[in-house]
Amino acid sequence: MRLAALVVMAAVAGFIGGNVLQLPELYDKVSGKMADNKSEPADFWSTPAIEGYGKIHYVDTPAFKPGTTAGLSNKIVFQINRNEGDIRKPNLGLERVARVTNLYYAAGVPLDQLKFVVSINGDAVSSALNNDQFSKAYGVDNPNLKLISELKKAGVQVTICDQSVAFHQLDRNWIDPMVTHTISSGTTVATLENSGYAFLML
């Protein structure tokens, strides 16, 4: 290889390497500019239906608003199949279910008109463990049980896939009694979709 080509390659490598080393600093600068440093009003975020979970910033806009769209069934089946983030905090999928519930309620749909079903499967099954089994596995109380309780108070049915329970070698009685056992998540979702439920993967 010619000397000139080697010099060009070295220069390019040095440029890329130098910029890669500066990535953390560049990220901080960009994120600092993107972050809005102004303080938010106390009521900017709210949890109107599921207290303390799934916070929303409600904007009253007419487009696709469930509270004013005629003929909606308000039937949704949510599937949650993974753990995200800190295991010591509520499952983010369950938080998103709470957020959708809060949004529907804020948009004018009474809780007794919501037909929401949550299907937990895959790696998310640990979120449905009773407190004793969760603390044995992770050393802390199950942070999801309070959220599941609040969802149930709002009429949201939380279910567990017994195929996933078996796959993860869990006993069925290790699942908290607030959670409904089903044959599988796949059959739950398919049955509900064939009954007119919309499907949301969370």
mmCIF file with all atom_site columns, C-alpha atoms in Angstrom:
data_model
loop_
_atom_site.group_PDB
_atom_site.id
_atom_site.type_symbol
_atom_site.label_atom_id
_atom_site.label_alt_id
_atom_site.label_comp_id
_atom_site.label_asym_id
_atom_site.label_entity_id
_atom_site.label_seq_id
_atom_site.pdbx_PDB_ins_code
_atom_site.Cartn_x
_atom_site.Cartn_y
_atom_site.Cartn_z
_atom_site.occupancy
_atom_site.B_iso_or_equiv
_atom_site.pdbx_formal_charge
_atom_site.auth_seq_id
_atom_site.auth_comp_id
_atom_site.auth_asym_id
_atom_site.auth_atom_id
_atom_site.pdbx_PDB_model_num
ATOM 1   C CA . MET A 1 1   ? 0.000   0.000   0.000  1.00 0.00 ? 1   MET A CA 1
ATOM 2   C CA . ARG A 1 2   ? 1.304   3.432   -0.873 1.00 0.00 ? 2   ARG A CA 1
ATOM 3   C CA . LEU A 1 3   ? 2.498   5.804   1.801  1.00 0.00 ? 3   LEU A CA 1
ATOM 4   C CA . ALA A 1 4   ? -0.100  8.444   0.856  1.00 0.00 ? 4   ALA A CA 1
ATOM 5   C CA . ALA A 1 5   ? -2.949  5.949   1.316  1.00 0.00 ? 5   ALA A CA 1
ATOM 6   C CA . LEU A 1 6   ? -1.581  4.950   4.719  1.00 0.00 ? 6   LEU A CA 1
ATOM 7   C CA . VAL A 1 7   ? -1.412  8.595   5.779  1.00 0.00 ? 7   VAL A CA 1
ATOM 8   C CA . VAL A 1 8   ? -5.040  9.182   4.705  1.00 0.00 ? 8   VAL A CA 1
ATOM 9   C CA . MET A 1 9   ? -6.211  6.055   6.556  1.00 0.00 ? 9   MET A CA 1
ATOM 10  C CA . ALA A 1 10  ? -4.397  7.101   9.707  1.00 0.00 ? 10  ALA A CA 1
ATOM 11  C CA . ALA A 1 11  ? -5.914  10.575  9.529  1.00 0.00 ? 11  ALA A CA 1
ATOM 12  C CA . VAL A 1 12  ? -9.427  9.168   9.095  1.00 0.00 ? 12  VAL A CA 1
ATOM 13  C CA . ALA A 1 13  ? -8.931  6.684   11.950 1.00 0.00 ? 13  ALA A CA 1
ATOM 14  C CA . GLY A 1 14  ? -7.665  9.470   14.183 1.00 0.00 ? 14  GLY A CA 1
ATOM 15  C CA . PHE A 1 15  ? -10.650 11.658  13.335 1.00 0.00 ? 15  PHE A CA 1
ATOM 16  C CA . ILE A 1 16  ? -13.166 8.860   14.040 1.00 0.00 ? 16  ILE A CA 1
ATOM 17  C CA . GLY A 1 17  ? -11.369 7.762   17.192 1.00 0.00 ? 17  GLY A CA 1
ATOM 18  C CA . GLY A 1 18  ? -11.194 11.274  18.549 1.00 0.00 ? 18  GLY A CA 1
ATOM 19  C CA . ASN A 1 19  ? -14.867 11.879  17.972 1.00 0.00 ? 19  ASN A CA 1
ATOM 20  C CA . VAL A 1 20  ? -15.877 8.532   19.476 1.00 0.00 ? 20  VAL A CA 1
ATOM 21  C CA . LEU A 1 21  ? -13.919 9.425   22.618 1.00 0.00 ? 21  LEU A CA 1
ATOM 22  C CA . GLN A 1 22  ? -15.878 12.681  22.777 1.00 0.00 ? 22  GLN A CA 1
ATOM 23  C CA . LEU A 1 23  ? -19.288 10.977  22.448 1.00 0.00 ? 23  LEU A CA 1
ATOM 24  C CA . PRO A 1 24  ? -20.193 11.150  26.175 1.00 0.00 ? 24  PRO A CA 1
ATOM 25  C CA . GLU A 1 25  ? -19.389 14.862  26.220 1.00 0.00 ? 25  GLU A CA 1
ATOM 26  C CA . LEU A 1 26  ? -21.316 15.460  22.982 1.00 0.00 ? 26  LEU A CA 1
ATOM 27  C CA . TYR A 1 27  ? -24.285 13.506  24.315 1.00 0.00 ? 27  TYR A CA 1
ATOM 28  C CA . ASP A 1 28  ? -24.374 15.615  27.467 1.00 0.00 ? 28  ASP A CA 1
ATOM 29  C CA . LYS A 1 29  ? -24.297 18.811  25.402 1.00 0.00 ? 29  LYS A CA 1
ATOM 30  C CA . VAL A 1 30  ? -27.079 17.674  23.057 1.00 0.00 ? 30  VAL A CA 1
ATOM 31  C CA . SER A 1 31  ? -29.313 16.243  25.775 1.00 0.00 ? 31  SER A CA 1
ATOM 32  C CA . GLY A 1 32  ? -28.800 19.379  27.835 1.00 0.00 ? 32  GLY A CA 1
ATOM 33  C CA . LYS A 1 33  ? -30.023 21.520  24.936 1.00 0.00 ? 33  LYS A CA 1
ATOM 34  C CA . MET A 1 34  ? -32.953 19.195  24.228 1.00 0.00 ? 34  MET A CA 1
ATOM 35  C CA . ALA A 1 35  ? -34.044 19.035  27.848 1.00 0.00 ? 35  ALA A CA 1
ATOM 36  C CA . ASP A 1 36  ? -36.470 21.745  28.793 1.00 0.00 ? 36  ASP A CA 1
ATOM 37  C CA . ASN A 1 37  ? -35.061 23.284  31.922 1.00 0.00 ? 37  ASN A CA 1
ATOM 38  C CA . LYS A 1 38  ? -38.186 25.264  32.740 1.00 0.00 ? 38  LYS A CA 1
ATOM 39  C CA . SER A 1 39  ? -40.100 23.946  35.723 1.00 0.00 ? 39  SER A CA 1
ATOM 40  C CA . GLU A 1 40  ? -43.404 22.215  35.009 1.00 0.00 ? 40  GLU A CA 1
ATOM 41  C CA . PRO A 1 41  ? -46.624 23.227  36.758 1.00 0.00 ? 41  PRO A CA 1
ATOM 42  C CA . ALA A 1 42  ? -47.632 21.005  39.654 1.00 0.00 ? 42  ALA A CA 1
ATOM 43  C CA . ASP A 1 43  ? -50.563 19.603  37.675 1.00 0.00 ? 43  ASP A CA 1
ATOM 44  C CA . PHE A 1 44  ? -48.611 18.998  34.438 1.00 0.00 ? 44  PHE A CA 1
ATOM 45  C CA . TRP A 1 45  ? -48.584 15.231  35.043 1.00 0.00 ? 45  TRP A CA 1
ATOM 46  C CA . SER A 1 46  ? -51.522 13.328  36.502 1.00 0.00 ? 46  SER A CA 1
ATOM 47  C CA . THR A 1 47  ? -52.792 9.824   37.197 1.00 0.00 ? 47  THR A CA 1
ATOM 48  C CA . PRO A 1 48  ? -56.571 10.297  37.178 1.00 0.00 ? 48  PRO A CA 1
ATOM 49  C CA . ALA A 1 49  ? -57.680 6.634   37.122 1.00 0.00 ? 49  ALA A CA 1
ATOM 50  C CA . ILE A 1 50  ? -54.720 4.575   38.369 1.00 0.00 ? 50  ILE A CA 1
ATOM 51  C CA . GLU A 1 51  ? -53.415 6.587   41.275 1.00 0.00 ? 51  GLU A CA 1
ATOM 52  C CA . GLY A 1 52  ? -49.647 6.896   41.281 1.00 0.00 ? 52  GLY A CA 1
ATOM 53  C CA . TYR A 1 53  ? -49.052 4.908   38.073 1.00 0.00 ? 53  TYR A CA 1
ATOM 54  C CA . GLY A 1 54  ? -48.959 5.572   34.322 1.00 0.00 ? 54  GLY A CA 1
ATOM 55  C CA . LYS A 1 55  ? -48.654 9.343   34.565 1.00 0.00 ? 55  LYS A CA 1
ATOM 56  C CA . ILE A 1 56  ? -50.037 11.357  31.663 1.00 0.00 ? 56  ILE A CA 1
ATOM 57  C CA . HIS A 1 57  ? -50.000 14.919  30.398 1.00 0.00 ? 57  HIS A CA 1
ATOM 58  C CA . TYR A 1 58  ? -53.537 15.226  29.093 1.00 0.00 ? 58  TYR A CA 1
ATOM 59  C CA . VAL A 1 59  ? -54.207 17.452  26.086 1.00 0.00 ? 59  VAL A CA 1
ATOM 60  C CA . ASP A 1 60  ? -57.851 17.966  25.125 1.00 0.00 ? 60  ASP A CA 1
ATOM 61  C CA . THR A 1 61  ? -57.798 17.443  21.371 1.00 0.00 ? 61  THR A CA 1
ATOM 62  C CA . PRO A 1 62  ? -60.707 16.169  19.246 1.00 0.00 ? 62  PRO A CA 1
ATOM 63  C CA . ALA A 1 63  ? -58.686 13.897  16.927 1.00 0.00 ? 63  ALA A CA 1
ATOM 64  C CA . PHE A 1 64  ? -59.344 10.190  17.596 1.00 0.00 ? 64  PHE A CA 1
ATOM 65  C CA . LYS A 1 65  ? -60.682 10.982  21.056 1.00 0.00 ? 65  LYS A CA 1
ATOM 66  C CA . PRO A 1 66  ? -62.267 7.844   22.539 1.00 0.00 ? 66  PRO A CA 1
ATOM 67  C CA . GLY A 1 67  ? -64.648 9.783   24.766 1.00 0.00 ? 67  GLY A CA 1
ATOM 68  C CA . THR A 1 68  ? -66.372 11.457  21.823 1.00 0.00 ? 68  THR A CA 1
ATOM 69  C CA . THR A 1 69  ? -66.019 8.880   19.032 1.00 0.00 ? 69  THR A CA 1
ATOM 70  C CA . ALA A 1 70  ? -69.352 7.158   18.546 1.00 0.00 ? 70  ALA A CA 1
ATOM 71  C CA . GLY A 1 71  ? -69.646 3.387   18.467 1.00 0.00 ? 71  GLY A CA 1
ATOM 72  C CA . LEU A 1 72  ? -66.372 2.486   20.157 1.00 0.00 ? 72  LEU A CA 1
ATOM 73  C CA . SER A 1 73  ? -66.315 -0.743  22.135 1.00 0.00 ? 73  SER A CA 1
ATOM 74  C CA . ASN A 1 74  ? -63.321 0.347   24.241 1.00 0.00 ? 74  ASN A CA 1
ATOM 75  C CA . LYS A 1 75  ? -62.086 -3.264  24.288 1.00 0.00 ? 75  LYS A CA 1
ATOM 76  C CA . ILE A 1 76  ? -58.305 -3.775  24.364 1.00 0.00 ? 76  ILE A CA 1
ATOM 77  C CA . VAL A 1 77  ? -56.118 -6.780  25.121 1.00 0.00 ? 77  VAL A CA 1
ATOM 78  C CA . PHE A 1 78  ? -52.567 -5.868  26.138 1.00 0.00 ? 78  PHE A CA 1
ATOM 79  C CA . GLN A 1 79  ? -49.743 -8.396  25.879 1.00 0.00 ? 79  GLN A CA 1
ATOM 80  C CA . ILE A 1 80  ? -46.653 -7.978  28.056 1.00 0.00 ? 80  ILE A CA 1
ATOM 81  C CA . ASN A 1 81  ? -43.815 -10.425 27.457 1.00 0.00 ? 81  ASN A CA 1
ATOM 82  C CA . ARG A 1 82  ? -40.644 -8.870  28.862 1.00 0.00 ? 82  ARG A CA 1
ATOM 83  C CA . ASN A 1 83  ? -39.087 -7.188  31.847 1.00 0.00 ? 83  ASN A CA 1
ATOM 84  C CA . GLU A 1 84  ? -37.530 -3.820  31.221 1.00 0.00 ? 84  GLU A CA 1
ATOM 85  C CA . GLY A 1 85  ? -35.474 -1.628  33.464 1.00 0.00 ? 85  GLY A CA 1
ATOM 86  C CA . ASP A 1 86  ? -35.041 -2.185  37.181 1.00 0.00 ? 86  ASP A CA 1
ATOM 87  C CA . ILE A 1 87  ? -36.683 -5.380  38.487 1.00 0.00 ? 87  ILE A CA 1
ATOM 88  C CA . ARG A 1 88  ? -37.224 -3.524  41.784 1.00 0.00 ? 88  ARG A CA 1
ATOM 89  C CA . LYS A 1 89  ? -39.621 -1.127  40.035 1.00 0.00 ? 89  LYS A CA 1
ATOM 90  C CA . PRO A 1 90  ? -42.998 -1.848  38.417 1.00 0.00 ? 90  PRO A CA 1
ATOM 91  C CA . ASN A 1 91  ? -42.900 -3.561  35.029 1.00 0.00 ? 91  ASN A CA 1
ATOM 92  C CA . LEU A 1 92  ? -42.921 -0.878  32.334 1.00 0.00 ? 92  LEU A CA 1
ATOM 93  C CA . GLY A 1 93  ? -45.552 -2.803  30.363 1.00 0.00 ? 93  GLY A CA 1
ATOM 94  C CA . LEU A 1 94  ? -47.928 -2.631  33.331 1.00 0.00 ? 94  LEU A CA 1
ATOM 95  C CA . GLU A 1 95  ? -47.099 1.077   33.685 1.00 0.00 ? 95  GLU A CA 1
ATOM 96  C CA . ARG A 1 96  ? -48.104 1.533   30.034 1.00 0.00 ? 96  ARG A CA 1
ATOM 97  C CA . VAL A 1 97  ? -51.408 -0.243  30.662 1.00 0.00 ? 97  VAL A CA 1
ATOM 98  C CA . ALA A 1 98  ? -51.988 2.210   33.512 1.00 0.00 ? 98  ALA A CA 1
ATOM 99  C CA . ARG A 1 99  ? -51.110 5.082   31.160 1.00 0.00 ? 99  ARG A CA 1
ATOM 100 C CA . VAL A 1 100 ? -53.625 3.966   28.529 1.00 0.00 ? 100 VAL A CA 1
ATOM 101 C CA . THR A 1 101 ? -56.268 3.541   31.246 1.00 0.00 ? 101 THR A CA 1
ATOM 102 C CA . ASN A 1 102 ? -55.541 7.043   32.541 1.00 0.00 ? 102 ASN A CA 1
ATOM 103 C CA . LEU A 1 103 ? -55.724 8.472   29.022 1.00 0.00 ? 103 LEU A CA 1
ATOM 104 C CA . TYR A 1 104 ? -59.065 6.832   28.227 1.00 0.00 ? 104 TYR A CA 1
ATOM 105 C CA . TYR A 1 105 ? -60.509 7.997   31.532 1.00 0.00 ? 105 TYR A CA 1
ATOM 106 C CA . ALA A 1 106 ? -59.179 11.538  31.050 1.00 0.00 ? 106 ALA A CA 1
ATOM 107 C CA . ALA A 1 107 ? -60.663 11.536  27.536 1.00 0.00 ? 107 ALA A CA 1
ATOM 108 C CA . GLY A 1 108 ? -64.128 10.978  28.981 1.00 0.00 ? 108 GLY A CA 1
ATOM 109 C CA . VAL A 1 109 ? -64.616 7.200   29.007 1.00 0.00 ? 109 VAL A CA 1
ATOM 110 C CA . PRO A 1 110 ? -65.992 5.989   32.371 1.00 0.00 ? 110 PRO A CA 1
ATOM 111 C CA . LEU A 1 111 ? -64.055 3.126   33.923 1.00 0.00 ? 111 LEU A CA 1
ATOM 112 C CA . ASP A 1 112 ? -67.086 0.842   33.802 1.00 0.00 ? 112 ASP A CA 1
ATOM 113 C CA . GLN A 1 113 ? -67.082 1.192   30.000 1.00 0.00 ? 113 GLN A CA 1
ATOM 114 C CA . LEU A 1 114 ? -63.476 0.055   29.611 1.00 0.00 ? 114 LEU A CA 1
ATOM 115 C CA . LYS A 1 115 ? -62.975 -3.598  28.734 1.00 0.00 ? 115 LYS A CA 1
ATOM 116 C CA . PHE A 1 116 ? -59.241 -3.995  29.253 1.00 0.00 ? 116 PHE A CA 1
ATOM 117 C CA . VAL A 1 117 ? -57.448 -7.336  29.629 1.00 0.00 ? 117 VAL A CA 1
ATOM 118 C CA . VAL A 1 118 ? -53.723 -7.763  30.278 1.00 0.00 ? 118 VAL A CA 1
ATOM 119 C CA . SER A 1 119 ? -52.002 -10.976 29.162 1.00 0.00 ? 119 SER A CA 1
ATOM 120 C CA . ILE A 1 120 ? -48.631 -11.524 30.862 1.00 0.00 ? 120 ILE A CA 1
ATOM 121 C CA . ASN A 1 121 ? -46.275 -14.063 29.334 1.00 0.00 ? 121 ASN A CA 1
ATOM 122 C CA . GLY A 1 122 ? -42.645 -14.736 28.451 1.00 0.00 ? 122 GLY A CA 1
ATOM 123 C CA . ASP A 1 123 ? -40.022 -13.139 30.667 1.00 0.00 ? 123 ASP A CA 1
ATOM 124 C CA . ALA A 1 124 ? -42.638 -10.883 32.268 1.00 0.00 ? 124 ALA A CA 1
ATOM 125 C CA . VAL A 1 125 ? -44.166 -13.735 34.316 1.00 0.00 ? 125 VAL A CA 1
ATOM 126 C CA . SER A 1 126 ? -42.051 -12.789 37.323 1.00 0.00 ? 126 SER A CA 1
ATOM 127 C CA . SER A 1 127 ? -44.072 -9.570  37.638 1.00 0.00 ? 127 SER A CA 1
ATOM 128 C CA . ALA A 1 128 ? -47.085 -11.691 38.650 1.00 0.00 ? 128 ALA A CA 1
ATOM 129 C CA . LEU A 1 129 ? -45.326 -13.662 41.403 1.00 0.00 ? 129 LEU A CA 1
ATOM 130 C CA . ASN A 1 130 ? -46.722 -13.438 44.899 1.00 0.00 ? 130 ASN A CA 1
ATOM 131 C CA . ASN A 1 131 ? -44.675 -11.402 47.339 1.00 0.00 ? 131 ASN A CA 1
ATOM 132 C CA . ASP A 1 132 ? -43.095 -14.396 49.048 1.00 0.00 ? 132 ASP A CA 1
ATOM 133 C CA . GLN A 1 133 ? -41.774 -15.938 45.833 1.00 0.00 ? 133 GLN A CA 1
ATOM 134 C CA . PHE A 1 134 ? -40.700 -12.603 44.349 1.00 0.00 ? 134 PHE A CA 1
ATOM 135 C CA . SER A 1 135 ? -38.708 -11.678 47.457 1.00 0.00 ? 135 SER A CA 1
ATOM 136 C CA . LYS A 1 136 ? -37.051 -15.114 47.459 1.00 0.00 ? 136 LYS A CA 1
ATOM 137 C CA . ALA A 1 137 ? -35.989 -14.619 43.848 1.00 0.00 ? 137 ALA A CA 1
ATOM 138 C CA . TYR A 1 138 ? -35.023 -10.929 43.891 1.00 0.00 ? 138 TYR A CA 1
ATOM 139 C CA . GLY A 1 139 ? -34.573 -9.966  47.544 1.00 0.00 ? 139 GLY A CA 1
ATOM 140 C CA . VAL A 1 140 ? -37.285 -7.290  47.518 1.00 0.00 ? 140 VAL A CA 1
ATOM 141 C CA . ASP A 1 141 ? -41.078 -7.136  47.714 1.00 0.00 ? 141 ASP A CA 1
ATOM 142 C CA . ASN A 1 142 ? -42.867 -7.424  44.392 1.00 0.00 ? 142 ASN A CA 1
ATOM 143 C CA . PRO A 1 143 ? -43.283 -3.805  43.191 1.00 0.00 ? 143 PRO A CA 1
ATOM 144 C CA . ASN A 1 144 ? -45.974 -4.858  40.692 1.00 0.00 ? 144 ASN A CA 1
ATOM 145 C CA . LEU A 1 145 ? -48.601 -6.056  43.150 1.00 0.00 ? 145 LEU A CA 1
ATOM 146 C CA . LYS A 1 146 ? -49.770 -2.584  44.174 1.00 0.00 ? 146 LYS A CA 1
ATOM 147 C CA . LEU A 1 147 ? -50.059 -1.599  40.500 1.00 0.00 ? 147 LEU A CA 1
ATOM 148 C CA . ILE A 1 148 ? -51.952 -4.800  39.638 1.00 0.00 ? 148 ILE A CA 1
ATOM 149 C CA . SER A 1 149 ? -54.280 -4.083  42.559 1.00 0.00 ? 149 SER A CA 1
ATOM 150 C CA . GLU A 1 150 ? -54.937 -0.535  41.296 1.00 0.00 ? 150 GLU A CA 1
ATOM 151 C CA . LEU A 1 151 ? -55.583 -1.836  37.780 1.00 0.00 ? 151 LEU A CA 1
ATOM 152 C CA . LYS A 1 152 ? -58.091 -4.364  39.112 1.00 0.00 ? 152 LYS A CA 1
ATOM 153 C CA . LYS A 1 153 ? -59.863 -1.610  41.086 1.00 0.00 ? 153 LYS A CA 1
ATOM 154 C CA . ALA A 1 154 ? -60.309 0.203   37.768 1.00 0.00 ? 154 ALA A CA 1
ATOM 155 C CA . GLY A 1 155 ? -61.790 -2.930  36.188 1.00 0.00 ? 155 GLY A CA 1
ATOM 156 C CA . VAL A 1 156 ? -58.685 -4.072  34.277 1.00 0.00 ? 156 VAL A CA 1
ATOM 157 C CA . GLN A 1 157 ? -58.336 -7.872  34.281 1.00 0.00 ? 157 GLN A CA 1
ATOM 158 C CA . VAL A 1 158 ? -54.762 -9.098  34.620 1.00 0.00 ? 158 VAL A CA 1
ATOM 159 C CA . THR A 1 159 ? -54.023 -12.634 33.367 1.00 0.00 ? 159 THR A CA 1
ATOM 160 C CA . ILE A 1 160 ? -51.034 -14.964 33.224 1.00 0.00 ? 160 ILE A CA 1
ATOM 161 C CA . CYS A 1 161 ? -49.986 -17.462 30.552 1.00 0.00 ? 161 CYS A CA 1
ATOM 162 C CA . ASP A 1 162 ? -49.680 -20.891 32.175 1.00 0.00 ? 162 ASP A CA 1
ATOM 163 C CA . GLN A 1 163 ? -47.436 -22.051 29.329 1.00 0.00 ? 163 GLN A CA 1
ATOM 164 C CA . SER A 1 164 ? -44.917 -19.385 30.347 1.00 0.00 ? 164 SER A CA 1
ATOM 165 C CA . VAL A 1 165 ? -45.339 -20.335 34.004 1.00 0.00 ? 165 VAL A CA 1
ATOM 166 C CA . ALA A 1 166 ? -44.461 -23.925 33.126 1.00 0.00 ? 166 ALA A CA 1
ATOM 167 C CA . PHE A 1 167 ? -41.613 -22.914 30.792 1.00 0.00 ? 167 PHE A CA 1
ATOM 168 C CA . HIS A 1 168 ? -39.993 -20.897 33.591 1.00 0.00 ? 168 HIS A CA 1
ATOM 169 C CA . GLN A 1 169 ? -40.467 -23.862 35.964 1.00 0.00 ? 169 GLN A CA 1
ATOM 170 C CA . LEU A 1 170 ? -42.712 -21.936 38.330 1.00 0.00 ? 170 LEU A CA 1
ATOM 171 C CA . ASP A 1 171 ? -45.499 -23.476 40.376 1.00 0.00 ? 171 ASP A CA 1
ATOM 172 C CA . ARG A 1 172 ? -48.927 -22.163 39.491 1.00 0.00 ? 172 ARG A CA 1
ATOM 173 C CA . ASN A 1 173 ? -49.606 -21.334 43.137 1.00 0.00 ? 173 ASN A CA 1
ATOM 174 C CA . TRP A 1 174 ? -46.603 -18.996 43.145 1.00 0.00 ? 174 TRP A CA 1
ATOM 175 C CA . ILE A 1 175 ? -48.646 -16.561 41.034 1.00 0.00 ? 175 ILE A CA 1
ATOM 176 C CA . ASP A 1 176 ? -50.454 -13.925 43.055 1.00 0.00 ? 176 ASP A CA 1
ATOM 177 C CA . PRO A 1 177 ? -54.178 -14.707 43.451 1.00 0.00 ? 177 PRO A CA 1
ATOM 178 C CA . MET A 1 178 ? -55.134 -11.314 41.972 1.00 0.00 ? 178 MET A CA 1
ATOM 179 C CA . VAL A 1 179 ? -53.966 -12.651 38.595 1.00 0.00 ? 179 VAL A CA 1
ATOM 180 C CA . THR A 1 180 ? -56.188 -14.912 36.445 1.00 0.00 ? 180 THR A CA 1
ATOM 181 C CA . HIS A 1 181 ? -54.634 -18.079 34.987 1.00 0.00 ? 181 HIS A CA 1
ATOM 182 C CA . THR A 1 182 ? -55.170 -18.799 31.275 1.00 0.00 ? 182 THR A CA 1
ATOM 183 C CA . ILE A 1 183 ? -54.172 -21.732 29.050 1.00 0.00 ? 183 ILE A CA 1
ATOM 184 C CA . SER A 1 184 ? -51.785 -19.490 27.159 1.00 0.00 ? 184 SER A CA 1
ATOM 185 C CA . SER A 1 185 ? -51.239 -15.903 26.140 1.00 0.00 ? 185 SER A CA 1
ATOM 186 C CA . GLY A 1 186 ? -51.621 -16.803 22.472 1.00 0.00 ? 186 GLY A CA 1
ATOM 187 C CA . THR A 1 187 ? -55.072 -18.321 22.947 1.00 0.00 ? 187 THR A CA 1
ATOM 188 C CA . THR A 1 188 ? -56.105 -15.442 25.208 1.00 0.00 ? 188 THR A CA 1
ATOM 189 C CA . VAL A 1 189 ? -55.120 -12.810 22.660 1.00 0.00 ? 189 VAL A CA 1
ATOM 190 C CA . ALA A 1 190 ? -56.623 -14.725 19.722 1.00 0.00 ? 190 ALA A CA 1
ATOM 191 C CA . THR A 1 191 ? -59.900 -15.376 21.567 1.00 0.00 ? 191 THR A CA 1
ATOM 192 C CA . LEU A 1 192 ? -60.256 -11.729 22.527 1.00 0.00 ? 192 LEU A CA 1
ATOM 193 C CA . GLU A 1 193 ? -59.275 -10.413 19.108 1.00 0.00 ? 193 GLU A CA 1
ATOM 194 C CA . ASN A 1 194 ? -61.920 -12.667 17.576 1.00 0.00 ? 194 ASN A CA 1
ATOM 195 C CA . SER A 1 195 ? -64.349 -11.131 20.079 1.00 0.00 ? 195 SER A CA 1
ATOM 196 C CA . GLY A 1 196 ? -63.651 -7.604  18.862 1.00 0.00 ? 196 GLY A CA 1
ATOM 197 C CA . TYR A 1 197 ? -60.772 -6.556  21.118 1.00 0.00 ? 197 TYR A CA 1
ATOM 198 C CA . ALA A 1 198 ? -57.992 -4.364  19.783 1.00 0.00 ? 198 ALA A CA 1
ATOM 199 C CA . PHE A 1 199 ? -54.495 -5.713  20.422 1.00 0.00 ? 199 PHE A CA 1
ATOM 200 C CA . LEU A 1 200 ? -51.640 -3.717  21.919 1.00 0.00 ? 200 LEU A CA 1
ATOM 201 C CA . MET A 1 201 ? -48.207 -5.260  22.462 1.00 0.00 ? 201 MET A CA 1
ATOM 202 C CA . LEU A 1 202 ? -46.465 -3.550  25.355 1.00 0.00 ? 202 LEU A CA 1
#
